[in-house]
């Protein structure tokens, strides 16, 4: 129905707004690594671009994703109320 579609669309847009807000709170290296990873860039290529090892990139990616989830879970309904 129209109401269900509207509600789902609104929820998706709101979730994206939350994600974007907290993603912007991550450091630039986290943002860069996660962006490249989510664009399906191989870890080896990411490592080359950031001038580091594949092991470092894997660890940093994990830490950055964890931090993003923590930020969202800490304050999911109050964007900007850090």
Short mmCIF file of N, CA, C and O in Angstrom, two decimals:
data_model
loop_
_atom_site.label_atom_id
_atom_site.label_comp_id
_atom_site.label_asym_id
_atom_site.label_seq_id
_atom_site.Cartn_x
_atom_site.Cartn_y
_atom_site.Cartn_z
N UNK A 1 0.84 -1.19 0.00
CA UNK A 1 0.00 0.00 0.00
C UNK A 1 0.88 1.25 0.00
O UNK A 1 2.07 1.18 0.27
N UNK A 2 0.24 2.35 -0.27
CA UNK A 2 0.96 3.63 -0.31
C UNK A 2 1.58 3.94 1.05
O UNK A 2 2.73 4.37 1.12
N UNK A 3 0.83 3.71 2.12
CA UNK A 3 1.33 4.03 3.46
C UNK A 3 2.56 3.20 3.81
O UNK A 3 3.52 3.70 4.38
N UNK A 4 2.53 1.92 3.47
CA UNK A 4 3.67 1.05 3.75
C UNK A 4 4.89 1.48 2.95
O UNK A 4 6.00 1.53 3.48
N UNK A 5 4.69 1.78 1.67
CA UNK A 5 5.80 2.22 0.83
C UNK A 5 6.38 3.54 1.34
O UNK A 5 7.59 3.72 1.37
N UNK A 6 5.50 4.45 1.71
CA UNK A 6 5.96 5.74 2.24
C UNK A 6 6.77 5.53 3.51
O UNK A 6 7.83 6.11 3.68
N UNK A 7 6.25 4.68 4.40
CA UNK A 7 6.93 4.42 5.67
C UNK A 7 8.30 3.79 5.45
O UNK A 7 9.28 4.18 6.08
N UNK A 8 8.37 2.81 4.55
CA UNK A 8 9.65 2.15 4.26
C UNK A 8 10.64 3.14 3.66
O UNK A 8 11.82 3.15 4.02
N UNK A 9 10.16 3.97 2.75
CA UNK A 9 11.03 4.97 2.12
C UNK A 9 11.53 5.97 3.15
O UNK A 9 12.71 6.33 3.17
N UNK A 10 10.64 6.42 4.01
CA UNK A 10 11.02 7.36 5.07
C UNK A 10 12.06 6.74 6.00
O UNK A 10 13.06 7.37 6.33
N UNK A 11 11.83 5.50 6.41
CA UNK A 11 12.76 4.80 7.29
C UNK A 11 14.15 4.69 6.65
O UNK A 11 15.15 4.91 7.30
N UNK A 12 14.18 4.33 5.36
CA UNK A 12 15.45 4.20 4.66
C UNK A 12 16.19 5.54 4.61
O UNK A 12 17.38 5.61 4.85
N UNK A 13 15.46 6.60 4.30
CA UNK A 13 16.08 7.93 4.23
C UNK A 13 16.59 8.37 5.60
O UNK A 13 17.66 8.96 5.72
N UNK A 14 15.83 8.08 6.63
CA UNK A 14 16.23 8.45 7.99
C UNK A 14 17.47 7.67 8.41
O UNK A 14 18.41 8.23 8.98
N UNK A 15 17.49 6.38 8.11
CA UNK A 15 18.65 5.56 8.45
C UNK A 15 19.89 6.06 7.71
O UNK A 15 20.98 6.10 8.27
N UNK A 16 19.72 6.43 6.45
CA UNK A 16 20.84 6.94 5.68
C UNK A 16 21.35 8.26 6.26
O UNK A 16 22.56 8.49 6.34
N UNK A 17 20.43 9.10 6.70
CA UNK A 17 20.81 10.37 7.32
C UNK A 17 21.64 10.12 8.59
O UNK A 17 22.65 10.78 8.83
N UNK A 18 21.21 9.17 9.39
CA UNK A 18 21.94 8.81 10.61
C UNK A 18 23.33 8.29 10.24
O UNK A 18 24.34 8.72 10.79
N UNK A 19 23.36 7.37 9.28
CA UNK A 19 24.64 6.80 8.85
C UNK A 19 25.58 7.91 8.37
O UNK A 19 26.74 7.98 8.76
N UNK A 20 25.07 8.80 7.50
CA UNK A 20 25.91 9.86 6.95
C UNK A 20 26.45 10.79 8.03
O UNK A 20 27.61 11.18 8.01
N UNK A 21 25.59 11.11 9.00
CA UNK A 21 26.01 11.99 10.08
C UNK A 21 27.17 11.38 10.86
O UNK A 21 28.20 12.01 11.07
N UNK A 22 27.01 10.14 11.29
CA UNK A 22 28.04 9.51 12.10
C UNK A 22 29.27 9.12 11.28
O UNK A 22 30.38 9.13 11.80
N UNK A 23 29.08 8.79 10.01
CA UNK A 23 30.22 8.53 9.14
C UNK A 23 31.10 9.77 9.07
O UNK A 23 32.33 9.68 9.09
N UNK A 24 30.49 10.94 9.04
CA UNK A 24 31.26 12.20 8.97
C UNK A 24 32.04 12.46 10.25
O UNK A 24 32.97 13.26 10.25
N UNK A 25 31.68 11.79 11.34
CA UNK A 25 32.39 11.94 12.61
C UNK A 25 33.65 11.08 12.69
O UNK A 25 34.46 11.25 13.59
N UNK A 26 33.79 10.12 11.76
CA UNK A 26 34.98 9.29 11.74
C UNK A 26 36.16 10.10 11.19
O UNK A 26 35.96 11.07 10.46
N UNK A 27 37.35 9.67 11.52
CA UNK A 27 38.54 10.32 10.99
C UNK A 27 38.64 10.14 9.49
O UNK A 27 38.02 9.24 8.91
N UNK A 28 39.45 10.97 8.86
CA UNK A 28 39.57 10.91 7.40
C UNK A 28 40.13 9.57 6.91
O UNK A 28 39.71 9.08 5.86
N UNK A 29 41.04 8.97 7.67
CA UNK A 29 41.58 7.67 7.23
C UNK A 29 40.51 6.59 7.30
O UNK A 29 40.42 5.74 6.41
N UNK A 30 39.67 6.63 8.32
CA UNK A 30 38.56 5.66 8.42
C UNK A 30 37.60 5.86 7.24
O UNK A 30 37.17 4.90 6.61
N UNK A 31 37.25 7.10 6.99
CA UNK A 31 36.33 7.38 5.89
C UNK A 31 36.89 6.88 4.57
O UNK A 31 36.17 6.24 3.78
N UNK A 32 38.16 7.15 4.33
CA UNK A 32 38.79 6.73 3.07
C UNK A 32 38.80 5.21 2.93
O UNK A 32 38.41 4.67 1.89
N UNK A 33 39.23 4.53 3.98
CA UNK A 33 39.32 3.06 3.93
C UNK A 33 37.94 2.44 3.75
O UNK A 33 37.74 1.56 2.92
N UNK A 34 36.96 2.91 4.52
CA UNK A 34 35.62 2.34 4.40
C UNK A 34 35.00 2.64 3.03
O UNK A 34 34.36 1.77 2.44
N UNK A 35 35.19 3.85 2.54
CA UNK A 35 34.66 4.18 1.20
C UNK A 35 35.24 3.25 0.14
O UNK A 35 34.49 2.72 -0.69
N UNK A 36 36.54 3.07 0.15
CA UNK A 36 37.17 2.19 -0.84
C UNK A 36 36.69 0.75 -0.67
O UNK A 36 36.40 0.06 -1.66
N UNK A 37 36.58 0.31 0.59
CA UNK A 37 36.13 -1.06 0.85
C UNK A 37 34.70 -1.25 0.34
O UNK A 37 34.39 -2.26 -0.31
N UNK A 38 33.82 -0.29 0.61
CA UNK A 38 32.43 -0.41 0.18
C UNK A 38 32.25 -0.25 -1.32
O UNK A 38 31.21 -0.59 -1.87
N UNK A 39 33.28 0.25 -1.98
CA UNK A 39 33.26 0.30 -3.44
C UNK A 39 33.87 -0.97 -4.04
O UNK A 39 34.17 -1.04 -5.23
N UNK A 40 34.05 -1.98 -3.18
CA UNK A 40 34.57 -3.30 -3.57
C UNK A 40 36.01 -3.26 -4.07
O UNK A 40 36.42 -4.10 -4.87
N UNK A 41 36.78 -2.30 -3.58
CA UNK A 41 38.19 -2.25 -3.92
C UNK A 41 38.91 -3.33 -3.12
O UNK A 41 38.66 -3.48 -1.93
N UNK A 42 39.77 -4.11 -3.76
CA UNK A 42 40.50 -5.14 -3.04
C UNK A 42 41.37 -4.54 -1.92
O UNK A 42 41.91 -3.44 -2.07
N UNK A 43 41.52 -5.28 -0.84
CA UNK A 43 42.32 -4.83 0.30
C UNK A 43 43.74 -4.47 -0.15
O UNK A 43 44.30 -3.48 0.29
N UNK A 44 44.30 -5.26 -1.05
CA UNK A 44 45.65 -5.00 -1.54
C UNK A 44 45.73 -3.61 -2.19
O UNK A 44 46.68 -2.86 -1.96
N UNK A 45 44.73 -3.27 -2.98
CA UNK A 45 44.72 -1.97 -3.66
C UNK A 45 44.52 -0.82 -2.65
O UNK A 45 45.14 0.24 -2.77
N UNK A 46 43.66 -1.05 -1.67
CA UNK A 46 43.46 -0.03 -0.62
C UNK A 46 44.78 0.22 0.09
O UNK A 46 45.16 1.37 0.33
N UNK A 47 45.47 -0.86 0.43
CA UNK A 47 46.76 -0.74 1.13
C UNK A 47 47.75 0.08 0.31
O UNK A 47 48.46 0.93 0.85
N UNK A 48 47.78 -0.17 -0.99
CA UNK A 48 48.68 0.59 -1.85
C UNK A 48 48.32 2.08 -1.86
O UNK A 48 49.19 2.94 -1.78
N UNK A 49 47.02 2.37 -1.93
CA UNK A 49 46.57 3.76 -1.99
C UNK A 49 46.86 4.52 -0.69
O UNK A 49 47.16 5.70 -0.73
N UNK A 50 46.72 3.83 0.45
CA UNK A 50 46.96 4.52 1.72
C UNK A 50 48.40 4.36 2.19
O UNK A 50 48.78 4.90 3.23
N UNK A 51 49.21 3.64 1.42
CA UNK A 51 50.62 3.47 1.75
C UNK A 51 50.87 2.65 3.00
O UNK A 51 51.69 3.00 3.84
N UNK A 52 50.12 1.55 3.09
CA UNK A 52 50.25 0.71 4.27
C UNK A 52 50.17 -0.76 3.88
O UNK A 52 50.07 -1.09 2.71
N UNK A 53 50.19 -1.63 4.90
CA UNK A 53 50.11 -3.07 4.64
C UNK A 53 48.66 -3.53 4.57
O UNK A 53 47.76 -2.85 5.09
N UNK A 54 48.46 -4.68 3.98
CA UNK A 54 47.12 -5.26 3.92
C UNK A 54 46.61 -5.57 5.33
O UNK A 54 45.44 -5.38 5.62
N UNK A 55 47.50 -6.04 6.19
CA UNK A 55 47.11 -6.34 7.57
C UNK A 55 46.62 -5.10 8.30
O UNK A 55 45.62 -5.14 9.02
N UNK A 56 47.33 -3.99 8.10
CA UNK A 56 46.91 -2.74 8.73
C UNK A 56 45.53 -2.32 8.23
O UNK A 56 44.68 -1.91 9.01
N UNK A 57 45.32 -2.42 6.92
CA UNK A 57 44.03 -2.01 6.34
C UNK A 57 42.91 -2.88 6.88
O UNK A 57 41.84 -2.37 7.24
N UNK A 58 43.12 -4.18 6.97
CA UNK A 58 42.08 -5.07 7.52
C UNK A 58 41.74 -4.68 8.96
O UNK A 58 40.58 -4.60 9.34
N UNK A 59 42.78 -4.46 9.75
CA UNK A 59 42.57 -4.09 11.16
C UNK A 59 41.86 -2.74 11.27
O UNK A 59 40.91 -2.58 12.04
N UNK A 60 42.31 -1.78 10.50
CA UNK A 60 41.74 -0.43 10.54
C UNK A 60 40.28 -0.46 10.07
O UNK A 60 39.42 0.19 10.66
N UNK A 61 40.00 -1.23 9.02
CA UNK A 61 38.63 -1.35 8.51
C UNK A 61 37.72 -1.89 9.61
O UNK A 61 36.63 -1.37 9.85
N UNK A 62 38.18 -2.92 10.29
CA UNK A 62 37.41 -3.51 11.38
C UNK A 62 37.17 -2.49 12.49
O UNK A 62 36.04 -2.35 12.99
N UNK A 63 38.22 -1.78 12.89
CA UNK A 63 38.10 -0.78 13.96
C UNK A 63 37.14 0.35 13.54
O UNK A 63 36.34 0.82 14.36
N UNK A 64 37.22 0.77 12.30
CA UNK A 64 36.38 1.88 11.82
C UNK A 64 34.91 1.47 11.76
O UNK A 64 34.03 2.24 12.16
N UNK A 65 34.65 0.26 11.26
CA UNK A 65 33.27 -0.23 11.22
C UNK A 65 32.71 -0.34 12.63
O UNK A 65 31.57 0.03 12.90
N UNK A 66 33.53 -0.86 13.54
CA UNK A 66 33.11 -1.00 14.94
C UNK A 66 32.79 0.37 15.53
O UNK A 66 31.78 0.54 16.21
N UNK A 67 33.65 1.35 15.28
CA UNK A 67 33.44 2.70 15.80
C UNK A 67 32.16 3.32 15.23
O UNK A 67 31.40 3.95 15.96
N UNK A 68 31.91 3.14 13.95
CA UNK A 68 30.70 3.67 13.33
C UNK A 68 29.46 3.05 13.96
O UNK A 68 28.51 3.77 14.31
N UNK A 69 29.48 1.76 14.17
CA UNK A 69 28.34 1.08 14.81
C UNK A 69 28.15 1.58 16.23
O UNK A 69 27.02 1.84 16.66
N UNK A 70 29.25 1.76 16.97
CA UNK A 70 29.16 2.26 18.34
C UNK A 70 28.54 3.65 18.37
O UNK A 70 27.70 3.95 19.22
N UNK A 71 28.96 4.52 17.47
CA UNK A 71 28.40 5.88 17.41
C UNK A 71 26.90 5.85 17.15
O UNK A 71 26.13 6.56 17.79
N UNK A 72 26.50 5.04 16.20
CA UNK A 72 25.07 4.95 15.86
C UNK A 72 24.28 4.35 17.01
O UNK A 72 23.22 4.87 17.37
N UNK A 73 24.79 3.28 17.61
CA UNK A 73 24.05 2.61 18.69
C UNK A 73 23.97 3.49 19.94
O UNK A 73 22.99 3.42 20.68
N UNK A 74 24.98 4.30 20.15
CA UNK A 74 25.02 5.17 21.32
C UNK A 74 23.93 6.23 21.26
O UNK A 74 23.39 6.65 22.28
N UNK A 75 23.60 6.67 20.07
CA UNK A 75 22.70 7.80 19.93
C UNK A 75 21.90 7.73 18.63
O UNK A 75 21.98 8.64 17.81
N UNK A 76 21.13 6.66 18.40
CA UNK A 76 20.49 6.46 17.11
C UNK A 76 19.39 7.46 16.75
O UNK A 76 19.14 7.70 15.59
N UNK A 77 18.75 8.05 17.73
CA UNK A 77 17.59 8.90 17.45
C UNK A 77 17.88 10.39 17.55
O UNK A 77 17.01 11.19 17.27
N UNK A 78 19.07 10.73 17.98
CA UNK A 78 19.37 12.15 18.18
C UNK A 78 20.60 12.56 17.38
O UNK A 78 21.67 12.73 17.92
N UNK A 79 20.41 12.70 16.12
CA UNK A 79 21.52 13.09 15.24
C UNK A 79 22.05 14.43 15.74
O UNK A 79 21.32 15.39 15.87
N UNK A 80 23.35 14.45 15.99
CA UNK A 80 23.99 15.69 16.37
C UNK A 80 23.98 15.99 17.85
O UNK A 80 24.50 16.99 18.29
N UNK A 81 23.41 15.11 18.64
CA UNK A 81 23.36 15.36 20.10
C UNK A 81 24.50 14.62 20.78
O UNK A 81 24.30 13.84 21.68
N UNK A 82 25.71 14.84 20.30
CA UNK A 82 26.88 14.14 20.86
C UNK A 82 27.07 14.52 22.31
O UNK A 82 27.48 15.52 22.67
#
